[in-house]
PDB file of C-alpha atoms in Angstrom:
ATOM      1  CA  UNK A   1      78.155 177.450  94.686  1.00  0.00           C
ATOM      2  CA  UNK A   2      76.024 178.885  91.773  1.00  0.00           C
ATOM      3  CA  UNK A   3      73.554 176.102  90.538  1.00  0.00           C
ATOM      4  CA  UNK A   4      74.385 176.888  87.111  1.00  0.00           C
ATOM      5  CA  UNK A   5      78.128 176.327  87.710  1.00  0.00           C
ATOM      6  CA  UNK A   6      77.358 173.041  89.631  1.00  0.00           C
ATOM      7  CA  UNK A   7      75.376 171.810  86.540  1.00  0.00           C
ATOM      8  CA  UNK A   8      78.018 172.484  84.403  1.00  0.00           C
ATOM      9  CA  UNK A   9      80.685 171.016  86.342  1.00  0.00           C
ATOM     10  CA  UNK A  10      78.676 168.038  86.544  1.00  0.00           C
ATOM     11  CA  UNK A  11      78.346 167.912  82.744  1.00  0.00           C
ATOM     12  CA  UNK A  12      81.895 168.452  82.117  1.00  0.00           C
ATOM     13  CA  UNK A  13      82.566 165.511  84.639  1.00  0.00           C
ATOM     14  CA  UNK A  14      80.357 163.182  82.954  1.00  0.00           C
ATOM     15  CA  UNK A  15      81.512 164.008  79.560  1.00  0.00           C
ATOM     16  CA  UNK A  16      85.050 163.300  80.273  1.00  0.00           C
ATOM     17  CA  UNK A  17      84.297 160.053  81.753  1.00  0.00           C
ATOM     18  CA  UNK A  18      82.354 159.320  79.140  1.00  0.00           C
ATOM     19  CA  UNK A  19      85.140 160.133  76.460  1.00  0.00           C
ATOM     20  CA  UNK A  20      87.671 158.536  78.798  1.00  0.00           C
ATOM     21  CA  UNK A  21      85.799 155.182  78.626  1.00  0.00           C
ATOM     22  CA  UNK A  22      85.311 155.552  74.907  1.00  0.00           C
ATOM     23  CA  UNK A  23      88.944 156.038  74.125  1.00  0.00           C
ATOM     24  CA  UNK A  24      90.112 153.170  76.748  1.00  0.00           C
ATOM     25  CA  UNK A  25      87.246 150.833  74.889  1.00  0.00           C
ATOM     26  CA  UNK A  26      88.845 151.973  71.474  1.00  0.00           C
ATOM     27  CA  UNK A  27      92.134 151.308  72.370  1.00  0.00           C
ATOM     28  CA  UNK A  28      91.258 147.780  73.543  1.00  0.00           C
ATOM     29  CA  UNK A  29      89.935 146.963  70.253  1.00  0.00           C
ATOM     30  CA  UNK A  30      92.507 148.236  68.448  1.00  0.00           C
ATOM     31  CA  UNK A  31      95.080 146.113  70.561  1.00  0.00           C
ATOM     32  CA  UNK A  32      93.153 143.070  70.434  1.00  0.00           C
ATOM     33  CA  UNK A  33      92.834 143.316  66.487  1.00  0.00           C
ATOM     34  CA  UNK A  34      96.464 143.821  66.776  1.00  0.00           C
ATOM     35  CA  UNK A  35      96.606 140.409  68.214  1.00  0.00           C
ATOM     36  CA  UNK A  36      94.196 138.948  66.163  1.00  0.00           C
ATOM     37  CA  UNK A  37      95.838 140.067  62.845  1.00  0.00           C
ATOM     38  CA  UNK A  38      99.407 138.603  64.426  1.00  0.00           C
ATOM     39  CA  UNK A  39      97.703 135.314  64.985  1.00  0.00           C
ATOM     40  CA  UNK A  40      95.811 135.339  61.886  1.00  0.00           C
ATOM     41  CA  UNK A  41      99.222 135.737  60.149  1.00  0.00           C
ATOM     42  CA  UNK A  42     100.772 132.814  62.350  1.00  0.00           C
ATOM     43  CA  UNK A  43      97.929 130.648  60.827  1.00  0.00           C
ATOM     44  CA  UNK A  44      98.938 131.635  57.484  1.00  0.00           C
ATOM     45  CA  UNK A  45     102.472 130.340  58.153  1.00  0.00           C
ATOM     46  CA  UNK A  46     100.856 126.815  58.853  1.00  0.00           C
ATOM     47  CA  UNK A  47     101.218 124.408  55.920  1.00  0.00           C
ATOM     48  CA  UNK A  48      99.674 121.452  57.292  1.00  0.00           C
ATOM     49  CA  UNK A  49      97.220 121.292  60.245  1.00  0.00           C
ATOM     50  CA  UNK A  50      96.246 117.542  60.509  1.00  0.00           C
ATOM     51  CA  UNK A  51      93.556 117.838  62.866  1.00  0.00           C
ATOM     52  CA  UNK A  52      92.305 121.190  61.515  1.00  0.00           C
ATOM     53  CA  UNK A  53      92.316 122.823  64.739  1.00  0.00           C
ATOM     54  CA  UNK A  54      93.166 126.270  63.574  1.00  0.00           C
ATOM     55  CA  UNK A  55      91.232 125.952  60.327  1.00  0.00           C
ATOM     56  CA  UNK A  56      88.119 125.449  62.016  1.00  0.00           C
ATOM     57  CA  UNK A  57      88.363 127.508  65.119  1.00  0.00           C
ATOM     58  CA  UNK A  58      90.521 130.219  64.634  1.00  0.00           C
ATOM     59  CA  UNK A  59      88.249 132.717  62.395  1.00  0.00           C
ATOM     60  CA  UNK A  60      86.872 136.256  62.524  1.00  0.00           C
ATOM     61  CA  UNK A  61      83.315 134.804  63.305  1.00  0.00           C
ATOM     62  CA  UNK A  62      84.825 134.208  66.975  1.00  0.00           C
ATOM     63  CA  UNK A  63      86.398 136.563  69.630  1.00  0.00           C
ATOM     64  CA  UNK A  64      90.257 135.656  69.551  1.00  0.00           C
ATOM     65  CA  UNK A  65      90.186 135.266  73.193  1.00  0.00           C
ATOM     66  CA  UNK A  66      87.879 132.023  72.637  1.00  0.00           C
ATOM     67  CA  UNK A  67      90.284 130.643  70.027  1.00  0.00           C
ATOM     68  CA  UNK A  68      91.724 127.013  70.997  1.00  0.00           C
ATOM     69  CA  UNK A  69      95.152 127.693  72.475  1.00  0.00           C
ATOM     70  CA  UNK A  70      94.421 131.021  73.107  1.00  0.00           C
ATOM     71  CA  UNK A  71      94.488 132.855  76.844  1.00  0.00           C
ATOM     72  CA  UNK A  72      93.914 136.240  77.093  1.00  0.00           C
ATOM     73  CA  UNK A  73      94.331 138.484  80.349  1.00  0.00           C
ATOM     74  CA  UNK A  74      91.244 138.788  82.579  1.00  0.00           C
ATOM     75  CA  UNK A  75      91.531 142.772  82.923  1.00  0.00           C
ATOM     76  CA  UNK A  76      93.237 144.272  79.654  1.00  0.00           C
ATOM     77  CA  UNK A  77      91.807 141.023  77.378  1.00  0.00           C
ATOM     78  CA  UNK A  78      95.047 140.990  75.519  1.00  0.00           C
ATOM     79  CA  UNK A  79      96.521 137.611  74.422  1.00  0.00           C
ATOM     80  CA  UNK A  80      98.860 136.168  77.081  1.00  0.00           C
ATOM     81  CA  UNK A  81      99.493 132.948  76.216  1.00  0.00           C
ATOM     82  CA  UNK A  82      99.605 130.896  73.093  1.00  0.00           C
ATOM     83  CA  UNK A  83      99.922 126.980  73.719  1.00  0.00           C
ATOM     84  CA  UNK A  84      99.378 124.818  70.677  1.00  0.00           C
ATOM     85  CA  UNK A  85     101.206 121.639  72.265  1.00  0.00           C
ATOM     86  CA  UNK A  86     100.820 118.113  70.370  1.00  0.00           C
ATOM     87  CA  UNK A  87      98.932 119.486  67.229  1.00  0.00           C
ATOM     88  CA  UNK A  88     101.176 118.261  64.995  1.00  0.00           C
ATOM     89  CA  UNK A  89     101.392 121.478  63.339  1.00  0.00           C
ATOM     90  CA  UNK A  90     103.850 122.044  60.291  1.00  0.00           C
ATOM     91  CA  UNK A  91     105.032 125.457  59.339  1.00  0.00           C
ATOM     92  CA  UNK A  92     107.233 128.506  60.423  1.00  0.00           C
ATOM     93  CA  UNK A  93     107.032 131.051  63.402  1.00  0.00           C
ATOM     94  CA  UNK A  94     106.563 134.377  61.536  1.00  0.00           C
ATOM     95  CA  UNK A  95     107.950 137.608  62.874  1.00  0.00           C
ATOM     96  CA  UNK A  96     104.243 138.753  63.429  1.00  0.00           C
ATOM     97  CA  UNK A  97     104.352 136.969  66.686  1.00  0.00           C
ATOM     98  CA  UNK A  98     106.366 140.001  68.236  1.00  0.00           C
ATOM     99  CA  UNK A  99     103.152 142.276  67.678  1.00  0.00           C
ATOM    100  CA  UNK A 100     101.707 139.817  70.862  1.00  0.00           C
ATOM    101  CA  UNK A 101     103.135 142.405  73.181  1.00  0.00           C
ATOM    102  CA  UNK A 102     101.400 141.089  76.411  1.00  0.00           C
ATOM    103  CA  UNK A 103     102.221 137.656  75.673  1.00  0.00           C
ATOM    104  CA  UNK A 104     103.565 135.604  78.734  1.00  0.00           C
ATOM    105  CA  UNK A 105     103.649 132.232  77.460  1.00  0.00           C
ATOM    106  CA  UNK A 106     104.700 130.602  74.179  1.00  0.00           C
ATOM    107  CA  UNK A 107     104.385 126.984  74.054  1.00  0.00           C
ATOM    108  CA  UNK A 108     104.469 125.067  70.897  1.00  0.00           C
ATOM    109  CA  UNK A 109     106.156 121.517  71.761  1.00  0.00           C
ATOM    110  CA  UNK A 110     105.537 118.541  69.974  1.00  0.00           C
ATOM    111  CA  UNK A 111     104.699 120.017  66.278  1.00  0.00           C
ATOM    112  CA  UNK A 112     107.080 120.613  63.094  1.00  0.00           C
ATOM    113  CA  UNK A 113     108.063 123.959  63.335  1.00  0.00           C
ATOM    114  CA  UNK A 114     110.699 124.615  60.860  1.00  0.00           C
ATOM    115  CA  UNK A 115     113.305 127.192  60.198  1.00  0.00           C
ATOM    116  CA  UNK A 116     114.744 130.142  62.434  1.00  0.00           C
ATOM    117  CA  UNK A 117     113.129 131.913  65.100  1.00  0.00           C
ATOM    118  CA  UNK A 118     112.763 135.338  63.886  1.00  0.00           C
ATOM    119  CA  UNK A 119     114.601 137.926  66.056  1.00  0.00           C
ATOM    120  CA  UNK A 120     111.598 139.959  66.303  1.00  0.00           C
ATOM    121  CA  UNK A 121     110.343 138.089  69.070  1.00  0.00           C
ATOM    122  CA  UNK A 122     113.165 139.871  71.322  1.00  0.00           C
ATOM    123  CA  UNK A 123     110.855 142.471  71.489  1.00  0.00           C
ATOM    124  CA  UNK A 124     108.625 140.336  73.768  1.00  0.00           C
ATOM    125  CA  UNK A 125     109.657 141.602  77.283  1.00  0.00           C
ATOM    126  CA  UNK A 126     106.775 140.035  79.122  1.00  0.00           C
ATOM    127  CA  UNK A 127     107.729 136.241  78.267  1.00  0.00           C
ATOM    128  CA  UNK A 128     107.928 134.202  80.915  1.00  0.00           C
ATOM    129  CA  UNK A 129     108.005 130.701  79.279  1.00  0.00           C
ATOM    130  CA  UNK A 130     109.490 129.880  75.794  1.00  0.00           C
ATOM    131  CA  UNK A 131     108.454 125.931  75.305  1.00  0.00           C
ATOM    132  CA  UNK A 132     109.644 125.024  71.643  1.00  0.00           C
ATOM    133  CA  UNK A 133     110.719 121.259  72.365  1.00  0.00           C
ATOM    134  CA  UNK A 134     110.531 118.711  69.623  1.00  0.00           C
ATOM    135  CA  UNK A 135     110.040 120.539  66.374  1.00  0.00           C
ATOM    136  CA  UNK A 136     112.485 120.894  63.604  1.00  0.00           C
ATOM    137  CA  UNK A 137     113.756 124.561  64.198  1.00  0.00           C
ATOM    138  CA  UNK A 138     117.381 125.594  63.244  1.00  0.00           C
ATOM    139  CA  UNK A 139     120.253 128.156  63.287  1.00  0.00           C
ATOM    140  CA  UNK A 140     122.151 129.739  66.118  1.00  0.00           C
ATOM    141  CA  UNK A 141     120.908 130.720  69.549  1.00  0.00           C
ATOM    142  CA  UNK A 142     121.334 134.502  69.454  1.00  0.00           C
ATOM    143  CA  UNK A 143     121.835 135.715  72.976  1.00  0.00           C
ATOM    144  CA  UNK A 144     120.289 139.243  72.365  1.00  0.00           C
ATOM    145  CA  UNK A 145     117.262 137.589  71.414  1.00  0.00           C
ATOM    146  CA  UNK A 146     116.487 136.251  74.953  1.00  0.00           C
ATOM    147  CA  UNK A 147     118.217 138.425  77.367  1.00  0.00           C
ATOM    148  CA  UNK A 148     115.994 141.143  76.852  1.00  0.00           C
ATOM    149  CA  UNK A 149     113.306 138.956  78.395  1.00  0.00           C
ATOM    150  CA  UNK A 150     113.924 139.995  81.622  1.00  0.00           C
ATOM    151  CA  UNK A 151     110.953 138.052  83.365  1.00  0.00           C
ATOM    152  CA  UNK A 152     111.831 134.524  81.389  1.00  0.00           C
ATOM    153  CA  UNK A 153     111.856 131.621  83.786  1.00  0.00           C
ATOM    154  CA  UNK A 154     111.821 128.849  81.342  1.00  0.00           C
ATOM    155  CA  UNK A 155     113.985 128.345  78.012  1.00  0.00           C
ATOM    156  CA  UNK A 156     113.356 124.766  76.489  1.00  0.00           C
ATOM    157  CA  UNK A 157     114.602 124.482  73.079  1.00  0.00           C
ATOM    158  CA  UNK A 158     115.307 120.514  73.345  1.00  0.00           C
ATOM    159  CA  UNK A 159     115.065 118.273  70.491  1.00  0.00           C
ATOM    160  CA  UNK A 160     115.507 120.836  67.496  1.00  0.00           C
ATOM    161  CA  UNK A 161     118.358 121.161  65.069  1.00  0.00           C
ATOM    162  CA  UNK A 162     120.076 124.349  66.733  1.00  0.00           C
ATOM    163  CA  UNK A 163     123.815 124.760  66.005  1.00  0.00           C
ATOM    164  CA  UNK A 164     126.689 127.088  67.423  1.00  0.00           C
ATOM    165  CA  UNK A 165     127.962 127.804  70.792  1.00  0.00           C
ATOM    166  CA  UNK A 166     126.156 128.735  74.131  1.00  0.00           C
ATOM    167  CA  UNK A 167     126.198 132.132  74.800  1.00  0.00           C
ATOM    168  CA  UNK A 168     127.433 132.910  78.271  1.00  0.00           C
ATOM    169  CA  UNK A 169     124.930 135.826  78.618  1.00  0.00           C
ATOM    170  CA  UNK A 170     122.019 133.165  79.437  1.00  0.00           C
ATOM    171  CA  UNK A 171     123.538 132.445  82.410  1.00  0.00           C
ATOM    172  CA  UNK A 172     123.377 136.393  83.422  1.00  0.00           C
ATOM    173  CA  UNK A 173     119.750 136.178  83.374  1.00  0.00           C
ATOM    174  CA  UNK A 174     118.314 136.975  86.899  1.00  0.00           C
ATOM    175  CA  UNK A 175     114.983 135.013  86.432  1.00  0.00           C
ATOM    176  CA  UNK A 176     115.927 132.035  84.247  1.00  0.00           C
ATOM    177  CA  UNK A 177     115.173 128.880  86.276  1.00  0.00           C
ATOM    178  CA  UNK A 178     115.108 126.204  83.485  1.00  0.00           C
ATOM    179  CA  UNK A 179     117.748 125.942  81.000  1.00  0.00           C
ATOM    180  CA  UNK A 180     117.072 122.973  78.598  1.00  0.00           C
ATOM    181  CA  UNK A 181     118.878 122.659  75.413  1.00  0.00           C
ATOM    182  CA  UNK A 182     118.867 118.829  75.074  1.00  0.00           C
ATOM    183  CA  UNK A 183     119.173 116.991  71.466  1.00  0.00           C
ATOM    184  CA  UNK A 184     120.597 119.984  69.665  1.00  0.00           C
ATOM    185  CA  UNK A 185     123.775 120.046  67.805  1.00  0.00           C
ATOM    186  CA  UNK A 186     125.490 122.683  69.906  1.00  0.00           C
ATOM    187  CA  UNK A 187     129.278 122.722  70.085  1.00  0.00           C
ATOM    188  CA  UNK A 188     132.129 124.295  71.831  1.00  0.00           C
ATOM    189  CA  UNK A 189     132.713 124.948  75.499  1.00  0.00           C
ATOM    190  CA  UNK A 190     130.397 125.507  78.167  1.00  0.00           C
ATOM    191  CA  UNK A 191     130.635 129.449  79.084  1.00  0.00           C
ATOM    192  CA  UNK A 192     132.854 129.832  82.246  1.00  0.00           C
ATOM    193  CA  UNK A 193     130.163 131.283  84.327  1.00  0.00           C
ATOM    194  CA  UNK A 194     127.865 128.387  83.948  1.00  0.00           C
ATOM    195  CA  UNK A 195     127.817 127.743  87.628  1.00  0.00           C
ATOM    196  CA  UNK A 196     127.603 131.486  88.466  1.00  0.00           C
ATOM    197  CA  UNK A 197     123.904 131.831  87.628  1.00  0.00           C
ATOM    198  CA  UNK A 198     121.563 133.522  90.241  1.00  0.00           C
ATOM    199  CA  UNK A 199     118.689 131.889  89.395  1.00  0.00           C
ATOM    200  CA  UNK A 200     119.078 128.548  87.687  1.00  0.00           C
ATOM    201  CA  UNK A 201     117.644 125.530  88.933  1.00  0.00           C
ATOM    202  CA  UNK A 202     117.752 123.063  85.981  1.00  0.00           C
ATOM    203  CA  UNK A 203     120.103 123.107  83.243  1.00  0.00           C
ATOM    204  CA  UNK A 204     120.387 120.294  80.410  1.00  0.00           C
ATOM    205  CA  UNK A 205     122.681 119.834  77.371  1.00  0.00           C
ATOM    206  CA  UNK A 206     122.267 116.429  76.933  1.00  0.00           C
ATOM    207  CA  UNK A 207     122.631 114.864  73.633  1.00  0.00           C
ATOM    208  CA  UNK A 208     125.045 117.894  72.044  1.00  0.00           C
ATOM    209  CA  UNK A 209     128.430 118.432  70.808  1.00  0.00           C
ATOM    210  CA  UNK A 210     129.764 120.080  73.616  1.00  0.00           C
ATOM    211  CA  UNK A 211     133.194 119.829  74.180  1.00  0.00           C
ATOM    212  CA  UNK A 212     135.956 121.375  76.690  1.00  0.00           C
ATOM    213  CA  UNK A 213     136.142 121.105  80.325  1.00  0.00           C
ATOM    214  CA  UNK A 214     133.716 121.922  83.251  1.00  0.00           C
ATOM    215  CA  UNK A 215     134.383 125.239  84.512  1.00  0.00           C
ATOM    216  CA  UNK A 216     135.699 125.715  88.353  1.00  0.00           C
ATOM    217  CA  UNK A 217     134.407 128.917  88.829  1.00  0.00           C
ATOM    218  CA  UNK A 218     131.243 128.797  91.367  1.00  0.00           C
ATOM    219  CA  UNK A 219     130.048 130.697  93.816  1.00  0.00           C
ATOM    220  CA  UNK A 220     127.172 130.876  96.536  1.00  0.00           C
ATOM    221  CA  UNK A 221     124.698 132.355  93.971  1.00  0.00           C
ATOM    222  CA  UNK A 222     124.538 129.026  92.416  1.00  0.00           C
ATOM    223  CA  UNK A 223     122.947 127.219  95.560  1.00  0.00           C
ATOM    224  CA  UNK A 224     119.574 127.013  94.089  1.00  0.00           C
ATOM    225  CA  UNK A 225     120.942 124.438  91.454  1.00  0.00           C
ATOM    226  CA  UNK A 226     119.093 121.281  91.463  1.00  0.00           C
ATOM    227  CA  UNK A 227     119.821 119.488  88.247  1.00  0.00           C
ATOM    228  CA  UNK A 228     122.896 119.364  86.130  1.00  0.00           C
ATOM    229  CA  UNK A 229     122.623 117.046  83.138  1.00  0.00           C
ATOM    230  CA  UNK A 230     125.564 117.159  80.391  1.00  0.00           C
ATOM    231  CA  UNK A 231     125.469 113.367  79.304  1.00  0.00           C
ATOM    232  CA  UNK A 232     126.462 112.409  75.834  1.00  0.00           C
ATOM    233  CA  UNK A 233     128.664 115.209  74.973  1.00  0.00           C
ATOM    234  CA  UNK A 234     132.284 115.193  74.208  1.00  0.00           C
ATOM    235  CA  UNK A 235     133.699 116.862  77.402  1.00  0.00           C
ATOM    236  CA  UNK A 236     136.840 116.084  79.150  1.00  0.00           C
ATOM    237  CA  UNK A 237     139.224 116.890  81.939  1.00  0.00           C
ATOM    238  CA  UNK A 238     139.252 116.472  85.454  1.00  0.00           C
ATOM    239  CA  UNK A 239     135.972 117.516  87.622  1.00  0.00           C
ATOM    240  CA  UNK A 240     137.066 120.408  89.694  1.00  0.00           C
ATOM    241  CA  UNK A 241     137.978 119.832  93.178  1.00  0.00           C
ATOM    242  CA  UNK A 242     135.651 122.035  95.275  1.00  0.00           C
ATOM    243  CA  UNK A 243     132.742 122.905  92.651  1.00  0.00           C
ATOM    244  CA  UNK A 244     130.231 120.975  94.625  1.00  0.00           C
ATOM    245  CA  UNK A 245     130.897 122.045  98.085  1.00  0.00           C
ATOM    246  CA  UNK A 246     128.658 125.358  96.245  1.00  0.00           C
ATOM    247  CA  UNK A 247     125.891 123.322  95.088  1.00  0.00           C
ATOM    248  CA  UNK A 248     124.225 121.941  98.351  1.00  0.00           C
ATOM    249  CA  UNK A 249     121.167 121.451  96.918  1.00  0.00           C
ATOM    250  CA  UNK A 250     121.975 119.214  93.925  1.00  0.00           C
ATOM    251  CA  UNK A 251     119.657 116.456  93.355  1.00  0.00           C
ATOM    252  CA  UNK A 252     120.762 115.170  89.910  1.00  0.00           C
ATOM    253  CA  UNK A 253     123.967 114.902  88.300  1.00  0.00           C
ATOM    254  CA  UNK A 254     124.491 113.378  85.155  1.00  0.00           C
ATOM    255  CA  UNK A 255     127.889 113.564  83.410  1.00  0.00           C
ATOM    256  CA  UNK A 256     127.947 109.891  81.441  1.00  0.00           C
ATOM    257  CA  UNK A 257     129.272 109.104  78.035  1.00  0.00           C
ATOM    258  CA  UNK A 258     131.645 111.862  78.202  1.00  0.00           C
ATOM    259  CA  UNK A 259     135.662 111.860  78.515  1.00  0.00           C
ATOM    260  CA  UNK A 260     136.047 112.911  81.909  1.00  0.00           C
ATOM    261  CA  UNK A 261     138.928 111.397  83.888  1.00  0.00           C
ATOM    262  CA  UNK A 262     140.791 111.566  87.245  1.00  0.00           C
ATOM    263  CA  UNK A 263     139.642 111.004  90.857  1.00  0.00           C
ATOM    264  CA  UNK A 264     136.099 111.886  91.578  1.00  0.00           C
ATOM    265  CA  UNK A 265     136.377 114.813  94.022  1.00  0.00           C
ATOM    266  CA  UNK A 266     135.298 114.281  97.479  1.00  0.00           C
ATOM    267  CA  UNK A 267     133.191 117.634  97.466  1.00  0.00           C
ATOM    268  CA  UNK A 268     130.430 115.704  95.515  1.00  0.00           C
ATOM    269  CA  UNK A 269     129.860 114.026  98.626  1.00  0.00           C
ATOM    270  CA  UNK A 270     128.571 117.067 100.478  1.00  0.00           C
ATOM    271  CA  UNK A 271     125.828 117.418  98.069  1.00  0.00           C
ATOM    272  CA  UNK A 272     123.393 115.631 100.867  1.00  0.00           C
ATOM    273  CA  UNK A 273     120.373 115.953  98.435  1.00  0.00           C
ATOM    274  CA  UNK A 274     121.860 114.200  95.607  1.00  0.00           C
ATOM    275  CA  UNK A 275     119.304 111.351  94.520  1.00  0.00           C
ATOM    276  CA  UNK A 276     120.638 110.566  91.019  1.00  0.00           C
ATOM    277  CA  UNK A 277     123.997 110.143  90.190  1.00  0.00           C
ATOM    278  CA  UNK A 278     125.627 108.888  86.832  1.00  0.00           C
ATOM    279  CA  UNK A 279     129.002 109.243  85.987  1.00  0.00           C
ATOM    280  CA  UNK A 280     129.409 106.139  83.691  1.00  0.00           C
ATOM    281  CA  UNK A 281     131.102 105.725  80.620  1.00  0.00           C
ATOM    282  CA  UNK A 282     133.868 107.956  81.242  1.00  0.00           C
ATOM    283  CA  UNK A 283     137.689 107.545  82.210  1.00  0.00           C
ATOM    284  CA  UNK A 284     137.626 108.126  86.153  1.00  0.00           C
ATOM    285  CA  UNK A 285     140.210 106.566  87.946  1.00  0.00           C
ATOM    286  CA  UNK A 286     141.081 105.849  91.377  1.00  0.00           C
ATOM    287  CA  UNK A 287     138.969 104.443  94.696  1.00  0.00           C
ATOM    288  CA  UNK A 288     135.323 104.955  94.953  1.00  0.00           C
ATOM    289  CA  UNK A 289     135.576 107.639  97.881  1.00  0.00           C
ATOM    290  CA  UNK A 290     133.962 105.951 101.181  1.00  0.00           C
ATOM    291  CA  UNK A 291     131.777 109.561 101.564  1.00  0.00           C
ATOM    292  CA  UNK A 292     129.369 108.032  99.013  1.00  0.00           C
ATOM    293  CA  UNK A 293     127.863 106.331 102.252  1.00  0.00           C
ATOM    294  CA  UNK A 294     126.754 109.768 103.438  1.00  0.00           C
ATOM    295  CA  UNK A 295     124.475 110.302 100.456  1.00  0.00           C
ATOM    296  CA  UNK A 296     121.678 109.028 101.997  1.00  0.00           C
ATOM    297  CA  UNK A 297     118.998 110.176  99.813  1.00  0.00           C
ATOM    298  CA  UNK A 298     120.747 108.341  96.575  1.00  0.00           C
ATOM    299  CA  UNK A 299     118.321 106.190  94.630  1.00  0.00           C
ATOM    300  CA  UNK A 300     120.111 105.947  91.532  1.00  0.00           C
ATOM    301  CA  UNK A 301     124.055 105.523  90.845  1.00  0.00           C
ATOM    302  CA  UNK A 302     125.790 104.675  87.733  1.00  0.00           C
ATOM    303  CA  UNK A 303     129.548 104.257  87.850  1.00  0.00           C
ATOM    304  CA  UNK A 304     130.029 101.328  85.319  1.00  0.00           C
ATOM    305  CA  UNK A 305     132.684 101.794  82.228  1.00  0.00           C
ATOM    306  CA  UNK A 306     134.984 103.476  84.180  1.00  0.00           C
ATOM    307  CA  UNK A 307     138.694 102.341  85.916  1.00  0.00           C
ATOM    308  CA  UNK A 308     137.375 102.802  89.337  1.00  0.00           C
ATOM    309  CA  UNK A 309     138.091 100.464  92.282  1.00  0.00           C
ATOM    310  CA  UNK A 310     136.226  99.838  95.139  1.00  0.00           C
ATOM    311  CA  UNK A 311     138.014  99.526  98.609  1.00  0.00           C
ATOM    312  CA  UNK A 312     136.425  96.498 100.878  1.00  0.00           C
ATOM    313  CA  UNK A 313     136.402  97.745 104.470  1.00  0.00           C
ATOM    314  CA  UNK A 314     136.510  94.785 107.026  1.00  0.00           C
ATOM    315  CA  UNK A 315     133.622  94.878 109.639  1.00  0.00           C
TER     316      UNK A 315
END
């Protein structure tokens, strides 16, 4: 090859690489600037910061990846986690957070965030964790906000003031493992596909106003379910006879303080991993099934305040 042509090829290659590096760097700067602007907008929606954590730390004088509660990705240096747990913050969640397009974890428990969750959060398709426990959030749970988050594994909205019914589409999410709606004001019946979830391991609606009966629809897809906590609601009816045969790994079942009645189904005692069983304060009748002795892992059992009878077997 002609030396002149070789030099030109070398020159063009070097210039192209430098330009590529420049544009990548500029894109990174623009993106992290977007993240910073989103977080500053979030800070501006905080009306009280009792420990002055954000006031002192979140400023233009320090890189956003060094701010308290912020974690950035090691390769793209975008914000991947916002964790402001237990800071006593008072304010609202602004729609600007939706611009944190690389966010994996939104963790804001034990604060006093108020108002509705902005629907714009639905665009955060990379979210894996939403933990908003112990705040003052309200409004209905809008299914389309969450079902677009196909990587979501944990959805915890416990101890807020959410109202309305529970969307059935939440139980179709293929990655969701933890669904925690304790201590809200949800009403209506639980979705009929509750026990058809392909991924759920932990589901709790403790302390709501849920009514209706427990769905009898169940499949082998629910075998990974470990915890079902529905105590202190307004549910009623008989427990489906064969439902527990499809929940072999169930460890915790808490149905106390409802209006369930009828006999305790024998299928419950096929849950060999069960260690916590609370059926107290209902209207169950009949005999306590002898199969309860097959639950060798059982540590806690509460059956009081029912109409059950004990069969005393002679030695």
